[in-house]
CSV table of C-alpha atoms in Angstrom, one decimal:
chain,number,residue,atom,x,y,z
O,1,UNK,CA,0.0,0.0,0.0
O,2,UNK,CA,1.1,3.5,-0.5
O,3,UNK,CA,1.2,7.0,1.7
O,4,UNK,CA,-1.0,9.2,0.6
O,5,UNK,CA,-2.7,12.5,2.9
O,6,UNK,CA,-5.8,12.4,1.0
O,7,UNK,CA,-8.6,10.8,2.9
O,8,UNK,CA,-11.2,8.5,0.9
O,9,UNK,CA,-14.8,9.9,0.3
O,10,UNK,CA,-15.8,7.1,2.8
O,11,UNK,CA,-17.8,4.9,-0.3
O,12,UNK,CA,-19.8,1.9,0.8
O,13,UNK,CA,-22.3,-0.6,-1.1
O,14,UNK,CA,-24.4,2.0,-1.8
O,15,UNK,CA,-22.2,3.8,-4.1
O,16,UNK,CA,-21.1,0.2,-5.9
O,17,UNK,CA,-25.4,-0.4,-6.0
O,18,UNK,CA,-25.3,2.8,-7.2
O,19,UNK,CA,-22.7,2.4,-10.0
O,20,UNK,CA,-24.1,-1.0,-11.1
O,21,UNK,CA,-27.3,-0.6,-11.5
O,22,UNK,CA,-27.4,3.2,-12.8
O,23,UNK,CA,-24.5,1.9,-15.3
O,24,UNK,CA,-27.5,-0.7,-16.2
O,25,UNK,CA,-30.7,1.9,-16.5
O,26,UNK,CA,-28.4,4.3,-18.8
O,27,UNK,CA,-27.5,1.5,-20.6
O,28,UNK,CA,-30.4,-0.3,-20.7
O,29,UNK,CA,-32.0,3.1,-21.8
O,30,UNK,CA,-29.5,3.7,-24.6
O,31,UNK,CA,-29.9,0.5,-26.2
O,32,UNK,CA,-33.6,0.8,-26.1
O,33,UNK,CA,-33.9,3.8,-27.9
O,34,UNK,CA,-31.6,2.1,-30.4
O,35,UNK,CA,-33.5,-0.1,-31.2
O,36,UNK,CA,-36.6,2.0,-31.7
O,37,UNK,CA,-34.0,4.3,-34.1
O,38,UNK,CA,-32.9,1.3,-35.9
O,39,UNK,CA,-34.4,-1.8,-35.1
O,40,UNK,CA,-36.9,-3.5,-36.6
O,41,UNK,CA,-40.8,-3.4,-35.1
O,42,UNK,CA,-40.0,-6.7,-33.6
O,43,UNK,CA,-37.4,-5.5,-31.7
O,44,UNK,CA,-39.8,-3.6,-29.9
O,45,UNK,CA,-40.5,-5.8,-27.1
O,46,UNK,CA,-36.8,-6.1,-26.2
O,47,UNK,CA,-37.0,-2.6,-26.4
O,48,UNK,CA,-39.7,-2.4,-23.9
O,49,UNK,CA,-37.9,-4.4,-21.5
O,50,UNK,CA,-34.6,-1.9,-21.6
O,51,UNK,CA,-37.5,0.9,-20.8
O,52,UNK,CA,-39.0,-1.1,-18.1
O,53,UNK,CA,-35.5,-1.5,-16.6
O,54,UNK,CA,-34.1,2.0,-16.6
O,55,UNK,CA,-37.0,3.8,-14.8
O,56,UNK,CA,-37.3,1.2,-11.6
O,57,UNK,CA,-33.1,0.9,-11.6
O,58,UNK,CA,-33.4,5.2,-11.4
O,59,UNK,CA,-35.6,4.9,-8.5
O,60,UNK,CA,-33.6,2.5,-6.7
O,61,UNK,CA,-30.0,4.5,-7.6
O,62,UNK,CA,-32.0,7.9,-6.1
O,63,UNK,CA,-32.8,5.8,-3.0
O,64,UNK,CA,-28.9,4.5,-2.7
O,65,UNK,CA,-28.0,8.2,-3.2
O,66,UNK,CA,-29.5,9.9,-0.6
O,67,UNK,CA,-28.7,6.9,1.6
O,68,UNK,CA,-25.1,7.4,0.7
O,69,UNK,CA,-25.4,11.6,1.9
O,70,UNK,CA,-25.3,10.7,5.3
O,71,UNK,CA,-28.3,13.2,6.1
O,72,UNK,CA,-31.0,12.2,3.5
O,73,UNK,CA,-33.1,14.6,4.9
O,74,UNK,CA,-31.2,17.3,2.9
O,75,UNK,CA,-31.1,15.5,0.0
O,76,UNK,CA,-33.2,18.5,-1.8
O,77,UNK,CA,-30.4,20.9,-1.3
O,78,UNK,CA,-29.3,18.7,-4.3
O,79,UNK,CA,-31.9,20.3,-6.5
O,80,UNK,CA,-33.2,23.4,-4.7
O,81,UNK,CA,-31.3,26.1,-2.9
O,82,UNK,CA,-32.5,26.0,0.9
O,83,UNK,CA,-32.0,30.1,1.1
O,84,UNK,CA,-33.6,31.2,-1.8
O,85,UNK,CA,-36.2,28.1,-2.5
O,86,UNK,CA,-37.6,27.4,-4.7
O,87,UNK,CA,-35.2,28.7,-6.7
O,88,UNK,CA,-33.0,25.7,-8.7
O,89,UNK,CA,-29.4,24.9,-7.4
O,90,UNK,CA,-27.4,24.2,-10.4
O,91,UNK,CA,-23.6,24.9,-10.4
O,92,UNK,CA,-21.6,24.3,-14.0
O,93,UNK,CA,-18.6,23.6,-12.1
O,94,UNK,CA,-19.4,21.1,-9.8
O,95,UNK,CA,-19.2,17.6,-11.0
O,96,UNK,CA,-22.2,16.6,-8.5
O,97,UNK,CA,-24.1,19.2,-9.4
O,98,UNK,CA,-23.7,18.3,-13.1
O,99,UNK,CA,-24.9,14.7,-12.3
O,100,UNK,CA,-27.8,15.4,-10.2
O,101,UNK,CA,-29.2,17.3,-13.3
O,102,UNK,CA,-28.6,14.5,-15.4
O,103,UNK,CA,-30.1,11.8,-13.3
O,104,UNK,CA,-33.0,13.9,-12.7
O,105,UNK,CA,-33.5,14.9,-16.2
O,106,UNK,CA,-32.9,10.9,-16.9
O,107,UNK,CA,-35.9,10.3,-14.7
O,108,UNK,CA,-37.8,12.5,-16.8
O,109,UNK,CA,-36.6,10.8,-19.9
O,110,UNK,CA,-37.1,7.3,-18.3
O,111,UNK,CA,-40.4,8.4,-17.2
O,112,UNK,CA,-42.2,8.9,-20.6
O,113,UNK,CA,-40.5,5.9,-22.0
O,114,UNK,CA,-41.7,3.8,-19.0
O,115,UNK,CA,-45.2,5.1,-19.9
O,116,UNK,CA,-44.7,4.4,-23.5
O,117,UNK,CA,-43.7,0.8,-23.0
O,118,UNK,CA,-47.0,0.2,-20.6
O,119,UNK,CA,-49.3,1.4,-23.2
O,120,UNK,CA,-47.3,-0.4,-26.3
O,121,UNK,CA,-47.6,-3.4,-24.3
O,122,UNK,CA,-51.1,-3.2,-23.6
O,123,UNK,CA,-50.2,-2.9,-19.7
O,124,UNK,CA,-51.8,0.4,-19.0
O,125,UNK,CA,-54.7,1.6,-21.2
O,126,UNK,CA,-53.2,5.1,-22.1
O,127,UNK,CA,-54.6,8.4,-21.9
O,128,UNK,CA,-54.0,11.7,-23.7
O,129,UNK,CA,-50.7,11.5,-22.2
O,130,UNK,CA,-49.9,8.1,-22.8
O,131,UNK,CA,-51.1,8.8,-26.5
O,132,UNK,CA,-48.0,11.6,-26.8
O,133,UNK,CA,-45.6,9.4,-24.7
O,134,UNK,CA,-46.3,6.5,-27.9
O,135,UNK,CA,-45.8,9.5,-30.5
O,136,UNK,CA,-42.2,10.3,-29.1
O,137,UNK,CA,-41.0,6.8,-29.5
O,138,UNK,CA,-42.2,6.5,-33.1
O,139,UNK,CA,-39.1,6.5,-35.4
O,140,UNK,CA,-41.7,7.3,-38.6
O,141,UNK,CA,-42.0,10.8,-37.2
O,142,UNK,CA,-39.5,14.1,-37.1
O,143,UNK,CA,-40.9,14.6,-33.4
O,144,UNK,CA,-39.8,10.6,-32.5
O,145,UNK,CA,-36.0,10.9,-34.1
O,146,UNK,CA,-35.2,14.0,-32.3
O,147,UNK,CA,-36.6,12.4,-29.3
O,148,UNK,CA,-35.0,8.7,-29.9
O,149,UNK,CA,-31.6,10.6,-30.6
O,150,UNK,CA,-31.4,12.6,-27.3
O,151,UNK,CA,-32.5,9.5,-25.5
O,152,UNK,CA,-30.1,7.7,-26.7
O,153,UNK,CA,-27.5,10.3,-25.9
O,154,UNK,CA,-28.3,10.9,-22.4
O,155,UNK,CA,-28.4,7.3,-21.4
O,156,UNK,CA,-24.9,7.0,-22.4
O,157,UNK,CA,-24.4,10.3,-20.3
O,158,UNK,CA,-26.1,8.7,-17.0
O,159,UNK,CA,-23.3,5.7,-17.9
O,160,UNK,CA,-20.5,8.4,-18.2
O,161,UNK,CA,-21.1,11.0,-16.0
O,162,UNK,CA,-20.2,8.4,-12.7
O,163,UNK,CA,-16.7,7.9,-13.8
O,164,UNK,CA,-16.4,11.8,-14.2
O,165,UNK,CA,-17.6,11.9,-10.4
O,166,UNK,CA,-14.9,9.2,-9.8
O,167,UNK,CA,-11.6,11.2,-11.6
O,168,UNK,CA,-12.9,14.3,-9.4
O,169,UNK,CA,-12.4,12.5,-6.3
O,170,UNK,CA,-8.8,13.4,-5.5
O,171,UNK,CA,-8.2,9.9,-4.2
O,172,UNK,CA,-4.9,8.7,-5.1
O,173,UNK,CA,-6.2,5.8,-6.8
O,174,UNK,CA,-8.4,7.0,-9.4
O,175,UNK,CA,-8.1,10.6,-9.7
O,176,UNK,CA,-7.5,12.2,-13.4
O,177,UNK,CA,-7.7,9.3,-15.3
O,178,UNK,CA,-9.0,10.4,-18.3
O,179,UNK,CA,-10.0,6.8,-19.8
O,180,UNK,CA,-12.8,6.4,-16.7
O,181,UNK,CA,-16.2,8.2,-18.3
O,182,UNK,CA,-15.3,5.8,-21.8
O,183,UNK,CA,-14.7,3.0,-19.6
O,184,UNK,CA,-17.6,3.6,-16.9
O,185,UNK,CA,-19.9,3.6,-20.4
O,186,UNK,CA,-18.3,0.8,-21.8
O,187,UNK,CA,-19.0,-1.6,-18.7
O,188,UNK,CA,-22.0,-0.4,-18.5
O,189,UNK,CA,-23.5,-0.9,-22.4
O,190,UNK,CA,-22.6,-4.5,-22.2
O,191,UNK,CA,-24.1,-5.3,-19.0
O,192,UNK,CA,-27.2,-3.9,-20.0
O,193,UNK,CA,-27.4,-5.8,-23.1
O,194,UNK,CA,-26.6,-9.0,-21.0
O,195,UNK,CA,-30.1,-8.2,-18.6
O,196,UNK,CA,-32.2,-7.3,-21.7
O,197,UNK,CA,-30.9,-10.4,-23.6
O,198,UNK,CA,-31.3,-12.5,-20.0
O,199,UNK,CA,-34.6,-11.1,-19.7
O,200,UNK,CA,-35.7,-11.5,-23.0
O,201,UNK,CA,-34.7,-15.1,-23.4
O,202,UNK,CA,-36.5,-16.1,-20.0
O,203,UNK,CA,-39.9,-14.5,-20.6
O,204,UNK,CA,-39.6,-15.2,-24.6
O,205,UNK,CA,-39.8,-11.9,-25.5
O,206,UNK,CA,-38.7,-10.7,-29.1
O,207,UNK,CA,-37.0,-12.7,-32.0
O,208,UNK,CA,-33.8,-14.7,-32.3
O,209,UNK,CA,-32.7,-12.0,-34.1
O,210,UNK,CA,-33.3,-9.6,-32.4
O,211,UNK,CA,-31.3,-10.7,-29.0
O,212,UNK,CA,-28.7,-11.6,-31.3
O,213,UNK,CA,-28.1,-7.7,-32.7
O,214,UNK,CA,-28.7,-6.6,-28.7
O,215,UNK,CA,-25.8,-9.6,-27.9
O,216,UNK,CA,-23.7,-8.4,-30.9
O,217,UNK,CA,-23.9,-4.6,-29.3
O,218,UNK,CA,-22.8,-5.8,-26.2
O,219,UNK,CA,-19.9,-7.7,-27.6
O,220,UNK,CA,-18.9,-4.4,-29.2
O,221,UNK,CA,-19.1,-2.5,-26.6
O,222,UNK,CA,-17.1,-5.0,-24.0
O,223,UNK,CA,-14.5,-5.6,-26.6
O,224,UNK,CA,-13.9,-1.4,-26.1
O,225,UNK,CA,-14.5,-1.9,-22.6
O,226,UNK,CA,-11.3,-4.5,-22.3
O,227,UNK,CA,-9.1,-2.3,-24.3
O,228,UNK,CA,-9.8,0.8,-22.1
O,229,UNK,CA,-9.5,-1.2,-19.0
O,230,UNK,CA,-5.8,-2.5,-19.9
O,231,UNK,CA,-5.2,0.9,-21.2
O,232,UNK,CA,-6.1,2.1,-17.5
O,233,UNK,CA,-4.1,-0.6,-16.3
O,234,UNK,CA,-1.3,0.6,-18.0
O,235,UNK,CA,-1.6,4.2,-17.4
O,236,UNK,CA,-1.8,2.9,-13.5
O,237,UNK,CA,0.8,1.1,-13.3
O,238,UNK,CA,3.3,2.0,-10.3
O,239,UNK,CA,0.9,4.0,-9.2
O,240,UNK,CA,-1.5,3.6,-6.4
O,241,UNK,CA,-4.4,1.1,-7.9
O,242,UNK,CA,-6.4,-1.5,-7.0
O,243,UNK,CA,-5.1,-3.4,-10.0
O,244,UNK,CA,-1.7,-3.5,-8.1
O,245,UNK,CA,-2.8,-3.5,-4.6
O,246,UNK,CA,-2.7,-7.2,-2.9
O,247,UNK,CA,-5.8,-8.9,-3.1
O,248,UNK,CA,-7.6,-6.5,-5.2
O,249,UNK,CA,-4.9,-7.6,-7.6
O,250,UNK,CA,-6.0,-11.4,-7.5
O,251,UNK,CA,-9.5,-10.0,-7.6
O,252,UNK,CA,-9.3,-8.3,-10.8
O,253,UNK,CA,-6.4,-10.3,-12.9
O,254,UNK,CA,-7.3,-13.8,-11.4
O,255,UNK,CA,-11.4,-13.2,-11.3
O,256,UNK,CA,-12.7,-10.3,-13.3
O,257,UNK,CA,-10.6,-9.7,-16.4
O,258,UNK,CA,-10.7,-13.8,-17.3
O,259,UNK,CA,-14.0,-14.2,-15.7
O,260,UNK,CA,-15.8,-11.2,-15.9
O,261,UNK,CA,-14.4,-9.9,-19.3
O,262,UNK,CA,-12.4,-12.5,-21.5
O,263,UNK,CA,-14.8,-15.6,-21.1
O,264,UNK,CA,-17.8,-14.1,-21.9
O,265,UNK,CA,-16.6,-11.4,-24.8
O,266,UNK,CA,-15.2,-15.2,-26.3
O,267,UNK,CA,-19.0,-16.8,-25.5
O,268,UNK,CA,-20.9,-14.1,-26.8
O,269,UNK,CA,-18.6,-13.3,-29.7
O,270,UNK,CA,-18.8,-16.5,-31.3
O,271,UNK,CA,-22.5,-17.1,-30.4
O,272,UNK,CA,-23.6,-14.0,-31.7
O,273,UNK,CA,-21.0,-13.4,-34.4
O,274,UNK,CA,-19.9,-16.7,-35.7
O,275,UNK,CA,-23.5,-18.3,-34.8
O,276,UNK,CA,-21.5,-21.1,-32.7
O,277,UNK,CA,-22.2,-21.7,-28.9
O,278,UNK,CA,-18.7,-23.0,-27.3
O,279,UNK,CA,-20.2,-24.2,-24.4
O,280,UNK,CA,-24.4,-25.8,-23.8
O,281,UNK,CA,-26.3,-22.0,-23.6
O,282,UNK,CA,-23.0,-20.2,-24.3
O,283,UNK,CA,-25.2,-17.1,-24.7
O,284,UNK,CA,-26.8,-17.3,-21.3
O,285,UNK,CA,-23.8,-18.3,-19.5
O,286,UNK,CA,-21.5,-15.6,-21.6
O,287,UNK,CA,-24.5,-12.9,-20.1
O,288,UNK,CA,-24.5,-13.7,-16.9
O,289,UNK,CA,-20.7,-14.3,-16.3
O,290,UNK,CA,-20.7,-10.4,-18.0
O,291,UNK,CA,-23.3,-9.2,-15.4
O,292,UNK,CA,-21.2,-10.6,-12.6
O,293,UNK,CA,-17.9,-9.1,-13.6
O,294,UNK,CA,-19.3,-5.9,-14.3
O,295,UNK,CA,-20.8,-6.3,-10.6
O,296,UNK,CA,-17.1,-7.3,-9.3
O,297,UNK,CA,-15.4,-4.1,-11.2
O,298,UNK,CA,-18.1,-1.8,-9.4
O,299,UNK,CA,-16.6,-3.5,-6.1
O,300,UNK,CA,-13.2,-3.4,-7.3
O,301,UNK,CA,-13.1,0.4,-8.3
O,302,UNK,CA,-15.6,1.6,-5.3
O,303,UNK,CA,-14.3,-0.2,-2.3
O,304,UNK,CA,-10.7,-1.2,-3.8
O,305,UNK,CA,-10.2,2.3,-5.0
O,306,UNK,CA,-10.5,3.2,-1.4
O,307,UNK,CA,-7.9,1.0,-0.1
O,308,UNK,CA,-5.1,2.7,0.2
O,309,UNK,CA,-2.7,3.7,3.0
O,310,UNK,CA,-3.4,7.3,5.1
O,311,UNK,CA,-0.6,7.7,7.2
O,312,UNK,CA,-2.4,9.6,10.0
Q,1,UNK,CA,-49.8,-19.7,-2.4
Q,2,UNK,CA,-48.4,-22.7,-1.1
Q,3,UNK,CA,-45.8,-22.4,1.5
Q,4,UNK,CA,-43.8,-25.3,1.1
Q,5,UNK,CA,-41.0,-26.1,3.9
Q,6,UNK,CA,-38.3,-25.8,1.5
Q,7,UNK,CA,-39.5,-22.6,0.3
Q,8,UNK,CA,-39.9,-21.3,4.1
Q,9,UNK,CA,-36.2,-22.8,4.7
Q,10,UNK,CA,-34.2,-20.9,1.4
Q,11,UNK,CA,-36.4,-17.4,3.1
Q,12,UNK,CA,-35.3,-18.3,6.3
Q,13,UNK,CA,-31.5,-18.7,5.4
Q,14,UNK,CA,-31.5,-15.7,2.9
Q,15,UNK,CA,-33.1,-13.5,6.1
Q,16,UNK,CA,-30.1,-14.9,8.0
Q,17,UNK,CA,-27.3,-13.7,5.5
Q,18,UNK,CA,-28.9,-10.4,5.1
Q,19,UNK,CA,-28.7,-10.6,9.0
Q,20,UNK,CA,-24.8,-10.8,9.0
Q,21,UNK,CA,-24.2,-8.7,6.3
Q,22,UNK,CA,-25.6,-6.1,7.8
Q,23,UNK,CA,-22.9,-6.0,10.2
Q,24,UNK,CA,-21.5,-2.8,7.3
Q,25,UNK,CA,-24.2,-0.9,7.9
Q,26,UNK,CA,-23.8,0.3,3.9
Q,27,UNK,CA,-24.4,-3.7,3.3
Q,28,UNK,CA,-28.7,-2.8,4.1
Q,29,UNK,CA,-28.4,-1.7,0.2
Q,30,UNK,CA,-27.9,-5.4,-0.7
Q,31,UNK,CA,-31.4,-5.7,0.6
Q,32,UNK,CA,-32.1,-4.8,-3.3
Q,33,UNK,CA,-30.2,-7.8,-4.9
Q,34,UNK,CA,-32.2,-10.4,-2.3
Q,35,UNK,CA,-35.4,-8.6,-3.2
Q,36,UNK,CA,-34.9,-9.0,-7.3
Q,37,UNK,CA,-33.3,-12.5,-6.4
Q,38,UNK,CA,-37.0,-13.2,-4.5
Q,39,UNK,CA,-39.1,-11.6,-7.2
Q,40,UNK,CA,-37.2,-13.4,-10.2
Q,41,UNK,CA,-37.6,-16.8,-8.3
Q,42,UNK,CA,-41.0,-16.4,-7.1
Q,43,UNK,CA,-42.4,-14.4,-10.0
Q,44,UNK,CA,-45.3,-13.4,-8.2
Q,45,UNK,CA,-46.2,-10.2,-6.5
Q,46,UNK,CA,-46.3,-12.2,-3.5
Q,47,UNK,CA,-42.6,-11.7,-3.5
Q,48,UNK,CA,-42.8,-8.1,-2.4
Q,49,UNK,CA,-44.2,-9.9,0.8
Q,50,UNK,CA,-42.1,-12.0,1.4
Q,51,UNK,CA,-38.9,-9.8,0.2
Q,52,UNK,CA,-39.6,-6.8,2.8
Q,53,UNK,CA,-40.5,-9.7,5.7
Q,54,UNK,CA,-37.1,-11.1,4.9
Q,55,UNK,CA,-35.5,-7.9,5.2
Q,56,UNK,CA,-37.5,-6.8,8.3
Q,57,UNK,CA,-36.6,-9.9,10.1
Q,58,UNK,CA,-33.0,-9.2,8.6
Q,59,UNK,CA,-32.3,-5.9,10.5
Q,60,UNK,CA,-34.6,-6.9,14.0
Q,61,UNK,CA,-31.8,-9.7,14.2
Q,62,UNK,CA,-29.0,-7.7,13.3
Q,63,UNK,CA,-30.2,-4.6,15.4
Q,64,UNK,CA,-30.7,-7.1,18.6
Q,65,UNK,CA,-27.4,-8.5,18.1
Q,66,UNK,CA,-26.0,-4.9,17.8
Q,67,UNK,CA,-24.1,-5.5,14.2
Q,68,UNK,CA,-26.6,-2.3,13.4
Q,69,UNK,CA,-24.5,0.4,15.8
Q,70,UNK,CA,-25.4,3.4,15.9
Q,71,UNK,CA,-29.0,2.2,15.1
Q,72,UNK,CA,-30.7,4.8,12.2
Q,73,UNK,CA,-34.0,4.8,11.6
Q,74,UNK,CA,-33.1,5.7,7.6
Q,75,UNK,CA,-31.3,2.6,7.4
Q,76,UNK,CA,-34.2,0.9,8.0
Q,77,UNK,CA,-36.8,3.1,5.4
Q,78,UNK,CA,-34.1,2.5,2.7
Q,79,UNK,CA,-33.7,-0.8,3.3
Q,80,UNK,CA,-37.5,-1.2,3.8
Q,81,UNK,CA,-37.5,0.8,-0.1
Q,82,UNK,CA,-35.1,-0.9,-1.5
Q,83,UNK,CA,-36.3,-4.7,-0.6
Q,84,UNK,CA,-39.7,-3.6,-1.5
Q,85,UNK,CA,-38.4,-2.5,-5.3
Q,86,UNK,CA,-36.2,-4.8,-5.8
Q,87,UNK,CA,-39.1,-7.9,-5.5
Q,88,UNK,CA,-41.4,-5.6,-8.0
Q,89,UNK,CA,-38.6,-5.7,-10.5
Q,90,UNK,CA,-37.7,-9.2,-10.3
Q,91,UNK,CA,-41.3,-10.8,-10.2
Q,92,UNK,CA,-42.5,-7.7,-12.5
Q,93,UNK,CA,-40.7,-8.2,-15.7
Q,94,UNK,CA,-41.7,-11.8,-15.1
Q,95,UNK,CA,-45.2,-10.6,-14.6
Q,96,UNK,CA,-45.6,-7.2,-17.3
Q,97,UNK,CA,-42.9,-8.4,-20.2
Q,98,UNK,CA,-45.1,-11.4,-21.8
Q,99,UNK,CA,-48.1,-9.7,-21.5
Q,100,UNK,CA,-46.5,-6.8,-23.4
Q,101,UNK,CA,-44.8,-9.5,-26.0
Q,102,UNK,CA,-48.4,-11.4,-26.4
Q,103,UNK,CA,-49.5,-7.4,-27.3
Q,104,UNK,CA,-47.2,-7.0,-29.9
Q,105,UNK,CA,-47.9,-10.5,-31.5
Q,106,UNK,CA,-51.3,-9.4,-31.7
Q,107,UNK,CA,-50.4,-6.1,-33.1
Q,108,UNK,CA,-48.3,-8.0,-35.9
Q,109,UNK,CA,-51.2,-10.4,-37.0
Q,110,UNK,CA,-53.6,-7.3,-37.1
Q,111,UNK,CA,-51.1,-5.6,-39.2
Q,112,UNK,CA,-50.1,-8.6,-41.8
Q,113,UNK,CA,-54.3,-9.6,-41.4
């Protein structure tokens, strides 16, 4: 372990909740408004199931955020300022004022989509507002591309914005590397593909083909998540990390990278590129080896990016 | 719903690891993962039941045993919260996602007549 006189910010299993499953709703929102953009009307279902994901995930990640303040009974200081209310607190410069923004204009987002889905589905018997909700996740109209498009971009922010909060930190272990937002994202894309694929395949929801094109964007996507990830390793190296650091080490090189990462970018690659399964289900068990390594970084970079020596 | 023993036995030993890892007190999140982990095995709403008595029992047992010090009374809301949406998840795509897929199969013979 290393000296350092920078303290931790004191991070528990709330923030690695927090990490995980937000990382899930922004990608799980991303890729369904792909597929509305892109996809074929069949891929609707799956599409549903990545809007029926984000909006419960955000409610759970708000609840392990104002756990995490320590007073949650000022957790609207977040949003309002307690002199002047109700005027709005938004400050440019702060990285935690950026992200509440984003999460709550996320729940916004998430909201209308999580309507939309319930009256697509035939769930919920819409109203006038339901009606509108439908409109702005049709890709046939101006309105619905504009829509689609910033939905898909601010799902990828919700996925990037925690590994800004990360690099702001100061801690010794993390701070200003510049590879985290790209590699926050690209954890999170993949393991949201992995639950809508999981999902899909258990309840028998959408096509073949369509799981395979939300599989093949996850493959992408982890392929870019390894090479950031070595990349980071690199760029840490010597440094203080939990990549070096004992058995955070043997928990990332021994566990996660082959476990989490390699095995399942191999399963899925070949199952959803090549059309061969390596293994009896290699898509399922590619999926959920991915969810659990994604899980196991969250840990790793929370709770081992913590784990350094304060020599006072 | 029938309440089997084995099913009153796997509740009873998930209540008890929720117990001892709520010796962190950050650790009443995991409350969440046991709830979807309920919801997806029981898909049924029951599971919001049984997921938030789990996790009830959970922090009595770790608050008596004094694993919960200093005692907060948010710990327990959140937890309460969390247990509570994590069963709706798990046992509600379960419960919402076919009847939304059996929708869009109707839509699609409608459309192709």
């Amino acid at each position: 372990m290393h000296d350092t006189f920078v303290a931790p910010p004191g991070w528990g299993w709330d923030i690695v909740l927090y990490f995980f499953f937000g990382g899930i709703a922004g990608g799980a929102y991303f890729l369904a408004s792909l597929l509305r953009l892109v996809g074929r009307r069949a891929d609707r279902p799956l599409s549903r199931i990545g809007y029926g994901l984000a909006l419960p995930l955000l409610l759970a990640c708000t609840i392990f955020l104002i756990k995490d303040l320590g007073r949650p009974e000022r957790f609207w200081h977040m949003v309002f300022q307690s002199e002047r209310f109700p005027n709005l607190m938004f400050k440019w410069w702060s990285p935690i004022s950026f992200g509440t923004w984003i999460v709550m204009l996320f729940g916004l987002f998430s909201f209308i989509s999580f309507l939309a889905a319930l009256a697509e589905g035939g769930v919920w018997r819409a109203p006038a507002g339901g009606r509108l909700a439908a409109r702005l996740h049709d890709p046939g109209s101006p309105l619905g591309v504009v829509f689609l498009v910033v939905a898909c971009i601010w799902g990828l922010l919700l996925t990037a914005y925690t590994g800004v909060l990360v690099m702001t930190t100061n801690t010794p272990t993390w701070s200003h590397d510049p590879l985290l937002p790209a590699t926050h994202m690209a954890i999170a894309v993949p393991a949201a593909a992995a639950a809508i694929f999981l999902i899909a395949r258990l309840t028998g929801a959408g096509d073949p083909v369509g799981r395979e094109r939300v599989l093949r964007t996850g493959v992408l996507a982890l392929a870019f998540g390894l090479i950031l990830i070595l990349a980071g390793a690199v760029h840490q190296y010597g440094g203080v990390s939990p990549f070096f650091l004992g058995a955070w080490a043997f928990l990332f090189w021994a566990v996660i990278l082959p476990f989490g990462i390699v095995v399942p970018l191999v399963l899925l690659f070949f199952a959803a590129f090549r059309g061969r399964e390596l293994v009896r289900d290699a898509p399922v068990v590619g999926a959920v080896l991915l969810l659990f390594g994604a899980l196991l970084f969250r840990v790793l970079e929370v709770l081992g990016g913590q784990d350094y020596f304060i020599p006072y | 719903m029938e309440i089997d023993g084995r099913r009153l036995a796997i509740l009873a030993a998930i209540t008890l690891v929720q117990a001892v890892l709520f010796y962190d007190e950050t650790a009443v999140s995991l409350t969440f993962l046991f709830g979807i982990g309920i919801g997806i095995w029981l898909r049924s709403w029951s599971a919001v039941g049984w997921a938030l008595g789990s996790f009830l029992i959970a922090f009595a047992l770790a608050a008596v045993t004094g694993w919960l010090e200093p005692l907060r009374i948010w710990e327990l809301i959140f937890g309460a919260g969390l247990a509570l949406l994590g069963a709706l998840i798990g046992a509600g795509i379960f419960l919402l996602v076919p009847r939304g897929a059996g929708a869009e199969a109707g839509e699609r013979v409608a459309r192709t007549g």
